[in-house]
């Protein structure tokens, strides 16, 4: 809201990219993925802000078009029991992996084909911690968050696709489209990894904060 010019930097909440890569490598053998499956993965809290009901419905619909599609939900939270009931009701091919340590989560993300940043329309979140991990995995990101800042970044940087929140058919179409286009997935994943290295790796990106403080002092 400030009207007068001031010195500023944009620095995203990042991760330790070396630790992510090391963890994914060390625990890759613990993640078994059949050759005939294509994983759509969410990692994080299962609460009111996360629109996982829509994601489950979308995966069920997308799987009718492409039986390779399977959802992997990593994490836990108060909504998990109702979400499990929903997946059973819809016969959705979704696995509730539960809470896992960060290095095992990294291995799951790297074994996956698509990640989903799943949020309800009213969610206040913009660019949360998990985005750095999603991008580090080098696979496309489907975003249902409504944050104008992040939606613009998804478009500008080309690492994923924006979908309107709480719209299961639209989300299913995007998942099915990415599933049938390995070339598009590879290109989006490449761009995402590049963004992770340049803008989300704390060792590199947080130097902007240090430099700003030094300049102000």
Coordinates of N, CA and C in Angstrom, one line a residue:
X1 N 0.8 -1.2 0.0 CA 0.0 0.0 0.0 C 0.9 1.3 0.0
X2 N 2.1 1.1 0.1 CA 3.0 2.3 0.2 C 3.0 3.0 -1.1
X3 N 2.9 4.3 -1.1 CA 2.8 5.1 -2.4 C 4.2 5.6 -2.8
X4 N 5.1 5.9 -1.8 CA 6.4 6.4 -2.2 C 7.4 5.2 -2.6
X5 N 8.3 5.5 -3.5 CA 9.2 4.5 -4.0 C 10.1 4.0 -2.8
X6 N 10.5 2.7 -2.8 CA 11.4 2.2 -1.8 C 12.2 1.0 -2.4
X7 N 13.3 0.7 -1.8 CA 14.1 -0.4 -2.2 C 13.5 -1.7 -1.8
X8 N 13.3 -2.6 -2.8 CA 12.7 -3.9 -2.5 C 13.2 -5.0 -3.4
X9 N 13.0 -6.2 -2.9 CA 13.4 -7.4 -3.7 C 12.2 -8.4 -3.6
X10 N 12.1 -9.2 -4.6 CA 11.1 -10.4 -4.5 C 11.9 -11.6 -4.3
X11 N 11.8 -12.3 -3.2 CA 12.5 -13.5 -2.9 C 11.5 -14.5 -2.4
X12 N 11.4 -15.7 -3.0 CA 10.4 -16.7 -2.7 C 10.9 -17.6 -1.6
X13 N 9.9 -18.1 -0.8 CA 10.2 -19.1 0.2 C 10.8 -20.3 -0.5
X14 N 12.0 -20.6 -0.2 CA 12.7 -21.7 -1.0 C 12.9 -22.9 -0.2
X15 N 13.8 -23.7 -0.8 CA 14.3 -25.0 -0.1 C 15.8 -25.2 -0.3
X16 N 16.3 -26.2 0.2 CA 17.7 -26.6 0.0 C 17.7 -27.6 -1.1
X17 N 18.1 -27.1 -2.3 CA 18.0 -28.0 -3.5 C 19.0 -29.1 -3.4
X18 N 20.2 -28.9 -2.8 CA 21.1 -30.1 -2.7 C 20.5 -31.2 -1.8
X19 N 19.9 -30.7 -0.7 CA 19.2 -31.7 0.2 C 18.1 -32.4 -0.5
X20 N 17.3 -31.7 -1.3 CA 16.2 -32.3 -2.0 C 16.8 -33.4 -3.0
X21 N 17.8 -33.0 -3.8 CA 18.3 -34.0 -4.7 C 19.0 -35.2 -4.0
X22 N 19.7 -34.9 -3.0 CA 20.3 -36.0 -2.2 C 19.3 -37.0 -1.6
X23 N 18.2 -36.4 -1.0 CA 17.1 -37.2 -0.5 C 16.4 -38.0 -1.5
X24 N 16.1 -37.4 -2.6 CA 15.4 -38.1 -3.7 C 16.3 -39.3 -4.2
X25 N 17.6 -39.1 -4.3 CA 18.5 -40.1 -4.8 C 18.6 -41.3 -3.8
X26 N 18.8 -40.9 -2.5 CA 19.0 -41.9 -1.5 C 17.8 -42.8 -1.2
X27 N 16.6 -42.2 -1.5 CA 15.4 -43.0 -1.1 C 14.5 -43.4 -2.4
X28 N 15.2 -43.3 -3.5 CA 14.5 -43.6 -4.8 C 14.1 -45.1 -4.8
X29 N 14.9 -46.0 -4.2 CA 14.6 -47.4 -4.2 C 13.4 -47.8 -3.4
X30 N 12.9 -46.9 -2.5 CA 11.8 -47.1 -1.7 C 10.5 -46.8 -2.4
X31 N 10.6 -46.2 -3.5 CA 9.3 -45.8 -4.3 C 9.2 -46.7 -5.5
X32 N 8.2 -47.6 -5.4 CA 7.9 -48.5 -6.6 C 6.8 -47.9 -7.4
X33 N 7.2 -47.8 -8.7 CA 6.2 -47.3 -9.7 C 6.1 -48.2 -10.9
X34 N 5.0 -48.9 -11.0 CA 4.8 -49.7 -12.2 C 4.9 -49.0 -13.5
X35 N 5.4 -49.6 -14.5 CA 5.7 -49.0 -15.8 C 4.4 -48.5 -16.5
X36 N 3.2 -49.1 -16.1 CA 2.0 -48.7 -16.8 C 1.2 -47.7 -16.0
X37 N 1.8 -47.0 -15.0 CA 1.1 -46.0 -14.2 C 1.7 -44.6 -14.5
X38 N 0.8 -43.6 -14.4 CA 1.2 -42.2 -14.6 C 0.7 -41.5 -13.3
X39 N 1.7 -41.0 -12.5 CA 1.3 -40.4 -11.2 C 1.0 -38.9 -11.2
X40 N -0.1 -38.6 -10.6 CA -0.5 -37.2 -10.3 C -0.4 -37.0 -8.8
X41 N 0.5 -36.2 -8.4 CA 0.8 -36.2 -6.9 C 0.6 -34.8 -6.3
X42 N 0.1 -34.9 -5.1 CA -0.1 -33.8 -4.2 C 0.7 -34.1 -2.9
X43 N 1.4 -33.1 -2.4 CA 2.1 -33.3 -1.1 C 1.7 -32.1 -0.2
X44 N 1.3 -32.4 1.1 CA 1.0 -31.3 2.0 C -0.1 -31.6 2.9
X45 N -0.6 -30.6 3.5 CA -1.7 -30.7 4.5 C -3.0 -31.0 3.8
X46 N -3.9 -31.8 4.5 CA -5.2 -32.1 4.0 C -6.2 -31.4 4.9
X47 N -6.5 -30.2 4.6 CA -7.3 -29.3 5.4 C -8.3 -28.6 4.6
X48 N -8.9 -27.5 5.2 CA -10.0 -26.8 4.5 C -9.5 -26.0 3.3
X49 N -8.3 -25.5 3.4 CA -7.8 -24.7 2.3 C -7.4 -25.4 1.1
X50 N -7.1 -26.7 1.2 CA -6.7 -27.5 0.1 C -7.9 -28.2 -0.5
X51 N -8.1 -28.0 -1.8 CA -9.3 -28.5 -2.5 C -9.0 -29.9 -3.1
X52 N -8.8 -30.9 -2.2 CA -8.4 -32.2 -2.6 C -9.6 -33.0 -3.0
X53 N -10.8 -32.6 -2.6 CA -12.0 -33.3 -3.1 C -12.2 -33.2 -4.6
X54 N -11.9 -31.9 -5.0 CA -12.0 -31.7 -6.5 C -10.9 -32.5 -7.2
X55 N -9.7 -32.6 -6.6 CA -8.6 -33.3 -7.2 C -8.9 -34.8 -7.3
X56 N -9.5 -35.4 -6.3 CA -9.9 -36.8 -6.3 C -10.9 -37.0 -7.4
X57 N -11.9 -36.1 -7.5 CA -13.0 -36.3 -8.5 C -12.3 -36.1 -9.9
X58 N -11.4 -35.2 -10.1 CA -10.7 -35.0 -11.4 C -9.9 -36.2 -11.8
X59 N -9.2 -36.8 -10.8 CA -8.4 -38.0 -11.1 C -9.3 -39.1 -11.5
X60 N -10.4 -39.3 -10.9 CA -11.4 -40.4 -11.3 C -11.9 -40.1 -12.7
X61 N -12.2 -38.9 -13.0 CA -12.6 -38.6 -14.4 C -11.5 -38.8 -15.4
X62 N -10.3 -38.3 -15.1 CA -9.2 -38.4 -16.0 C -8.8 -39.9 -16.3
X63 N -9.0 -40.7 -15.2 CA -8.6 -42.1 -15.4 C -9.6 -42.8 -16.3
X64 N -10.8 -42.3 -16.5 CA -11.7 -42.9 -17.5 C -11.1 -42.7 -18.9
X65 N -10.4 -41.6 -19.1 CA -9.9 -41.3 -20.4 C -8.5 -42.0 -20.6
X66 N -7.8 -42.1 -19.5 CA -6.4 -42.7 -19.6 C -6.2 -43.6 -18.3
X67 N -6.4 -44.9 -18.4 CA -6.3 -45.8 -17.2 C -4.9 -45.8 -16.6
X68 N -3.9 -45.2 -17.2 CA -2.6 -45.2 -16.5 C -2.6 -44.2 -15.4
X69 N -3.5 -43.2 -15.3 CA -3.5 -42.1 -14.4 C -3.8 -42.7 -13.0
X70 N -3.0 -42.3 -12.0 CA -3.2 -42.7 -10.6 C -2.7 -41.5 -9.7
X71 N -3.5 -41.2 -8.7 CA -3.2 -40.2 -7.8 C -2.4 -40.7 -6.6
X72 N -1.5 -39.8 -6.2 CA -0.7 -40.1 -4.9 C -0.8 -38.9 -4.0
X73 N -1.4 -39.1 -2.9 CA -1.6 -38.0 -1.9 C -0.7 -38.2 -0.7
X74 N 0.3 -37.3 -0.6 CA 1.3 -37.4 0.5 C 0.9 -36.4 1.5
X75 N 0.9 -36.8 2.8 CA 0.5 -35.8 3.9 C -0.6 -36.3 4.7
X76 N -1.1 -35.5 5.6 CA -2.2 -35.9 6.5 C -2.9 -34.6 6.9
X77 N -4.0 -34.8 7.6 CA -4.7 -33.6 8.1 C -6.2 -34.0 8.4
X78 N -6.9 -33.0 8.9 CA -8.3 -33.3 9.4 C -9.3 -33.8 8.3
X79 N -9.0 -33.5 7.0 CA -9.9 -33.9 6.0 C -9.6 -35.3 5.4
X80 N -8.6 -35.9 5.9 CA -8.2 -37.2 5.3 C -9.4 -38.2 5.4
X81 N -10.0 -38.5 6.5 CA -11.1 -39.5 6.5 C -12.2 -39.3 5.5
X82 N -12.7 -38.0 5.4 CA -13.7 -37.7 4.4 C -13.2 -37.9 3.0
X83 N -12.0 -37.5 2.7 CA -11.4 -37.7 1.4 C -11.2 -39.2 1.0
X84 N -10.9 -40.0 2.0 CA -10.8 -41.4 1.7 C -12.2 -42.0 1.4
X85 N -13.2 -41.5 2.1 CA -14.5 -42.0 1.8 C -14.9 -41.5 0.4
X86 N -14.6 -40.3 0.0 CA -14.9 -39.8 -1.3 C -14.2 -40.6 -2.4
X87 N -12.9 -41.0 -2.2 CA -12.2 -41.7 -3.2 C -12.8 -43.1 -3.3
X88 N -13.3 -43.7 -2.2 CA -13.9 -45.0 -2.3 C -15.2 -44.9 -3.0
X89 N -16.0 -43.9 -2.7 CA -17.3 -43.7 -3.4 C -17.2 -43.5 -4.9
X90 N -16.2 -42.8 -5.3 CA -16.0 -42.5 -6.7 C -15.1 -43.5 -7.4
X91 N -14.7 -44.5 -6.7 CA -13.8 -45.5 -7.2 C -12.6 -44.9 -7.9
X92 N -12.1 -43.8 -7.2 CA -10.9 -43.1 -7.8 C -9.6 -43.8 -7.5
X93 N -8.8 -43.9 -8.5 CA -7.5 -44.6 -8.3 C -6.5 -43.7 -7.6
X94 N -6.7 -43.6 -6.3 CA -5.9 -42.6 -5.5 C -5.3 -43.4 -4.3
X95 N -4.0 -43.2 -4.0 CA -3.4 -43.8 -2.9 C -3.1 -42.7 -1.9
X96 N -3.5 -43.0 -0.6 CA -3.2 -42.1 0.5 C -1.9 -42.6 1.1
X97 N -0.8 -41.9 0.8 CA 0.5 -42.4 1.2 C 0.7 -42.0 2.7
X98 N 0.1 -40.9 3.1 CA 0.3 -40.5 4.5 C 1.5 -39.5 4.6
X99 N 1.8 -39.2 5.9 CA 2.9 -38.3 6.1 C 4.2 -39.0 5.9
X100 N 5.1 -38.4 5.1 CA 6.4 -39.0 4.9 C 7.5 -38.0 5.2
X101 N 8.7 -38.4 5.5 CA 9.8 -37.5 5.7 C 10.2 -36.8 4.4
X102 N 10.8 -35.6 4.5 CA 11.1 -34.8 3.4 C 11.8 -35.5 2.3
X103 N 12.8 -36.3 2.6 CA 13.6 -36.9 1.6 C 12.8 -38.0 0.8
X104 N 11.9 -38.7 1.5 CA 11.1 -39.7 0.9 C 10.0 -38.9 0.0
X105 N 9.5 -37.8 0.5 CA 8.6 -37.0 -0.4 C 9.3 -36.6 -1.7
X106 N 10.6 -36.2 -1.6 CA 11.4 -35.8 -2.7 C 11.5 -36.9 -3.7
X107 N 11.7 -38.1 -3.2 CA 11.7 -39.3 -4.1 C 10.4 -39.6 -4.8
X108 N 9.3 -39.4 -4.0 CA 8.0 -39.6 -4.6 C 7.7 -38.5 -5.7
X109 N 8.1 -37.3 -5.4 CA 7.9 -36.2 -6.4 C 8.7 -36.5 -7.7
X110 N 9.9 -36.9 -7.6 CA 10.7 -37.2 -8.7 C 10.3 -38.4 -9.5
X111 N 9.6 -39.3 -8.9 CA 9.0 -40.5 -9.6 C 7.7 -40.2 -10.2
X112 N 7.1 -39.0 -9.9 CA 5.8 -38.7 -10.4 C 5.9 -38.0 -11.8
X113 N 4.7 -37.8 -12.4 CA 4.6 -37.2 -13.7 C 4.0 -35.8 -13.7
X114 N 3.2 -35.6 -12.7 CA 2.5 -34.3 -12.6 C 2.3 -34.0 -11.2
X115 N 2.5 -32.7 -10.8 CA 2.2 -32.3 -9.4 C 1.0 -31.3 -9.5
X116 N 0.3 -31.2 -8.4 CA -0.9 -30.4 -8.3 C -0.8 -29.5 -7.1
X117 N -0.9 -28.2 -7.3 CA -1.0 -27.2 -6.2 C -2.5 -27.0 -6.0
X118 N -3.1 -27.7 -5.1 CA -4.6 -27.7 -5.0 C -5.1 -26.9 -3.9
X119 N -5.8 -25.8 -4.2 CA -6.3 -24.9 -3.2 C -7.8 -24.5 -3.6
X120 N -8.6 -24.2 -2.6 CA -9.9 -23.7 -2.8 C -9.9 -22.3 -3.3
X121 N -11.0 -21.8 -3.8 CA -11.0 -20.4 -4.3 C -10.7 -19.4 -3.2
X122 N -11.2 -19.6 -2.0 CA -11.0 -18.6 -1.0 C -9.7 -18.7 -0.2
X123 N -8.8 -19.6 -0.6 CA -7.5 -19.8 0.1 C -6.7 -18.5 -0.1
X124 N -6.0 -18.1 1.0 CA -5.2 -16.9 1.0 C -3.8 -17.1 0.5
X125 N -3.4 -18.4 0.4 CA -2.0 -18.7 0.1 C -1.6 -18.2 -1.3
X126 N -0.4 -17.8 -1.4 CA 0.1 -17.4 -2.7 C 1.2 -18.3 -3.2
X127 N 2.5 -18.2 -2.8 CA 3.5 -19.1 -3.2 C 4.1 -19.7 -2.0
X128 N 3.6 -20.9 -1.7 CA 4.0 -21.6 -0.4 C 5.2 -22.4 -0.5
X129 N 5.7 -22.9 0.6 CA 7.0 -23.6 0.7 C 7.1 -24.8 -0.3
X130 N 6.0 -25.5 -0.5 CA 6.0 -26.8 -1.3 C 6.3 -26.5 -2.8
X131 N 6.1 -25.2 -3.2 CA 6.3 -24.9 -4.6 C 7.7 -25.2 -5.0
X132 N 8.7 -24.8 -4.1 CA 10.1 -25.1 -4.4 C 10.4 -26.5 -4.6
X133 N 9.7 -27.4 -3.8 CA 9.9 -28.8 -4.0 C 9.3 -29.3 -5.3
X134 N 8.1 -28.8 -5.6 CA 7.4 -29.3 -6.8 C 8.2 -28.9 -8.0
X135 N 8.8 -27.7 -8.1 CA 9.6 -27.3 -9.2 C 10.9 -28.1 -9.3
X136 N 11.5 -28.4 -8.1 CA 12.7 -29.1 -8.1 C 12.6 -30.5 -8.7
X137 N 11.4 -31.1 -8.6 CA 11.2 -32.4 -9.1 C 11.3 -32.5 -10.7
X138 N 11.2 -31.3 -11.3 CA 11.4 -31.3 -12.8 C 10.2 -32.0 -13.5
X139 N 9.0 -31.8 -13.0 CA 7.8 -32.2 -13.7 C 6.8 -31.1 -13.7
X140 N 5.8 -31.1 -14.6 CA 4.8 -30.0 -14.7 C 4.0 -29.8 -13.5
X141 N 3.6 -28.6 -13.2 CA 2.8 -28.2 -12.1 C 1.4 -27.7 -12.5
X142 N 0.4 -28.3 -12.0 CA -1.0 -27.8 -12.3 C -1.4 -27.0 -11.1
X143 N -1.8 -25.8 -11.3 CA -2.1 -24.9 -10.2 C -3.6 -24.5 -10.2
X144 N -4.3 -24.7 -9.1 CA -5.6 -24.3 -8.9 C -5.8 -23.1 -7.9
X145 N -4.6 -22.7 -7.4 CA -4.6 -21.5 -6.5 C -5.1 -20.3 -7.3
X146 N -5.7 -19.4 -6.6 CA -6.2 -18.1 -7.2 C -5.3 -16.9 -7.1
X147 N -4.2 -17.1 -6.4 CA -3.2 -16.0 -6.3 C -2.8 -15.4 -7.6
X148 N -3.1 -14.1 -7.9 CA -2.7 -13.5 -9.2 C -1.2 -13.6 -9.4
X149 N -0.5 -13.4 -8.3 CA 1.0 -13.4 -8.5 C 1.5 -14.8 -9.0
X150 N 1.0 -15.9 -8.4 CA 1.5 -17.2 -8.8 C 0.9 -17.6 -10.1
X151 N -0.3 -17.3 -10.4 CA -0.9 -17.6 -11.7 C -0.2 -17.0 -12.8
X152 N 0.2 -15.7 -12.6 CA 1.0 -15.0 -13.6 C 2.4 -15.6 -13.8
X153 N 3.0 -16.1 -12.7 CA 4.3 -16.8 -12.8 C 4.2 -18.1 -13.5
X154 N 3.2 -18.9 -13.2 CA 3.0 -20.1 -14.0 C 2.9 -19.9 -15.5
X155 N 2.2 -18.9 -15.9 CA 2.1 -18.5 -17.3 C 3.4 -18.0 -17.9
X156 N 4.0 -17.1 -17.2 CA 5.2 -16.4 -17.7 C 6.4 -17.4 -17.8
X157 N 6.5 -18.2 -16.7 CA 7.7 -19.1 -16.7 C 7.5 -20.4 -17.4
X158 N 6.2 -20.8 -17.7 CA 5.9 -21.9 -18.6 C 6.2 -23.3 -18.0
X159 N 6.1 -23.4 -16.6 CA 6.4 -24.7 -16.0 C 5.1 -25.4 -15.6
X160 N 3.9 -24.9 -16.0 CA 2.7 -25.6 -15.7 C 1.5 -25.0 -16.3
X161 N 0.3 -25.3 -15.7 CA -1.0 -24.9 -16.3 C -1.8 -24.4 -15.1
X162 N -2.5 -23.3 -15.3 CA -3.5 -22.8 -14.3 C -4.9 -23.4 -14.6
X163 N -5.6 -23.8 -13.6 CA -6.9 -24.2 -13.7 C -7.8 -23.5 -12.7
X164 N -9.0 -23.2 -13.0 CA -9.9 -22.6 -12.1 C -10.2 -23.5 -10.9
X165 N -10.1 -23.0 -9.7 CA -10.3 -23.8 -8.5 C -11.7 -24.4 -8.5
X166 N -11.9 -25.6 -7.9 CA -13.1 -26.2 -7.6 C -13.9 -26.6 -8.9
X167 N -13.2 -26.9 -10.0 CA -13.8 -27.3 -11.3 C -13.2 -28.6 -11.7
X168 N -13.8 -29.7 -11.2 CA -13.2 -31.0 -11.5 C -13.1 -31.4 -12.9
X169 N -14.1 -31.1 -13.8 CA -14.0 -31.5 -15.2 C -12.8 -30.7 -15.9
X170 N -12.6 -29.4 -15.5 CA -11.5 -28.7 -16.1 C -10.2 -29.3 -15.7
X171 N -10.1 -29.6 -14.4 CA -8.9 -30.2 -13.9 C -8.6 -31.5 -14.5
X172 N -9.6 -32.3 -14.7 CA -9.5 -33.6 -15.3 C -9.0 -33.5 -16.8
X173 N -9.5 -32.5 -17.5 CA -9.1 -32.3 -18.9 C -7.6 -32.0 -19.0
X174 N -7.2 -31.1 -18.0 CA -5.8 -30.7 -18.1 C -4.9 -31.9 -17.7
X175 N -5.3 -32.7 -16.7 CA -4.5 -33.8 -16.4 C -4.4 -34.8 -17.5
X176 N -5.5 -35.1 -18.2 CA -5.6 -36.0 -19.3 C -4.7 -35.5 -20.5
X177 N -4.8 -34.2 -20.7 CA -4.0 -33.5 -21.8 C -2.5 -33.7 -21.5
X178 N -2.1 -33.5 -20.3 CA -0.7 -33.6 -20.0 C -0.2 -35.1 -20.0
X179 N -1.2 -36.0 -19.6 CA -0.8 -37.4 -19.6 C -0.5 -37.9 -21.0
X180 N -1.2 -37.4 -22.0 CA -1.0 -37.8 -23.4 C 0.1 -37.1 -24.1
X181 N 0.7 -36.2 -23.5 CA 1.8 -35.4 -24.2 C 3.1 -35.4 -23.4
X182 N 3.9 -36.4 -23.5 CA 5.1 -36.5 -22.8 C 6.1 -35.4 -23.2
X183 N 6.0 -34.9 -24.4 CA 6.9 -33.8 -24.8 C 6.6 -32.5 -24.0
X184 N 5.3 -32.2 -23.9 CA 4.9 -31.0 -23.1 C 5.3 -31.2 -21.7
X185 N 5.1 -32.4 -21.1 CA 5.5 -32.6 -19.7 C 7.0 -32.4 -19.5
X186 N 7.8 -32.9 -20.5 CA 9.3 -32.8 -20.4 C 9.7 -31.3 -20.4
X187 N 9.1 -30.5 -21.3 CA 9.5 -29.1 -21.5 C 9.1 -28.3 -20.2
X188 N 7.9 -28.5 -19.7 CA 7.4 -27.8 -18.5 C 8.3 -28.2 -17.3
X189 N 8.7 -29.5 -17.3 CA 9.5 -30.0 -16.2 C 10.9 -29.3 -16.2
X190 N 11.4 -29.2 -17.4 CA 12.7 -28.6 -17.6 C 12.7 -27.1 -17.2
X191 N 11.6 -26.4 -17.5 CA 11.5 -25.0 -17.1 C 11.3 -24.9 -15.6
X192 N 10.6 -25.8 -15.1 CA 10.3 -25.8 -13.6 C 11.6 -26.0 -12.9
X193 N 12.4 -26.9 -13.3 CA 13.7 -27.2 -12.6 C 14.6 -26.0 -12.7
X194 N 14.6 -25.3 -13.8 CA 15.5 -24.1 -14.0 C 15.0 -23.0 -13.1
X195 N 13.7 -22.8 -12.9 CA 13.2 -21.8 -12.0 C 13.6 -22.2 -10.6
X196 N 13.5 -23.5 -10.2 CA 13.9 -23.9 -8.9 C 15.3 -23.6 -8.6
X197 N 16.2 -23.8 -9.5 CA 17.6 -23.6 -9.3 C 17.9 -22.1 -9.2
X198 N 17.2 -21.3 -10.0 CA 17.6 -19.9 -10.0 C 16.9 -19.1 -8.9
X199 N 15.6 -19.4 -8.6 CA 14.8 -18.6 -7.7 C 14.3 -19.2 -6.4
X200 N 14.5 -20.5 -6.3 CA 13.9 -21.2 -5.1 C 15.0 -21.9 -4.2
X201 N 16.2 -22.0 -4.7 CA 17.3 -22.6 -3.9 C 17.8 -21.6 -2.9
X202 N 17.6 -21.9 -1.7 CA 17.9 -20.9 -0.6 C 19.4 -20.4 -0.7
X203 N 20.3 -21.3 -1.0 CA 21.7 -21.0 -1.0 C 22.0 -19.9 -2.0
X204 N 21.2 -19.9 -3.0 CA 21.4 -18.8 -4.1 C 20.4 -17.7 -3.9
X205 N 19.1 -18.0 -3.8 CA 18.1 -16.9 -3.9 C 18.1 -16.0 -2.6
X206 N 18.4 -16.6 -1.5 CA 18.4 -15.8 -0.2 C 19.5 -14.8 -0.1
X207 N 20.5 -14.9 -1.1 CA 21.6 -13.9 -1.1 C 21.0 -12.5 -1.4
X208 N 19.9 -12.5 -2.1 CA 19.2 -11.2 -2.4 C 18.8 -10.5 -1.1
X209 N 18.4 -11.3 -0.1 CA 18.0 -10.7 1.2 C 19.3 -10.1 1.9
X210 N 20.4 -10.9 1.8 CA 21.6 -10.5 2.5 C 22.1 -9.2 1.8
X211 N 22.1 -9.2 0.5 CA 22.6 -8.0 -0.3 C 21.7 -6.8 0.0
X212 N 20.4 -7.0 0.1 CA 19.5 -5.9 0.4 C 19.8 -5.3 1.8
X213 N 20.0 -6.2 2.8 CA 20.2 -5.7 4.2 C 21.6 -5.0 4.2
X214 N 22.6 -5.5 3.5 CA 23.9 -4.8 3.5 C 23.8 -3.4 2.9
X215 N 23.0 -3.3 1.8 CA 22.9 -2.1 1.1 C 22.1 -1.0 2.0
X216 N 21.2 -1.5 2.8 CA 20.4 -0.6 3.6 C 21.3 -0.2 4.8
X217 N 22.1 -1.1 5.4 CA 22.9 -0.8 6.5 C 24.0 0.2 6.1

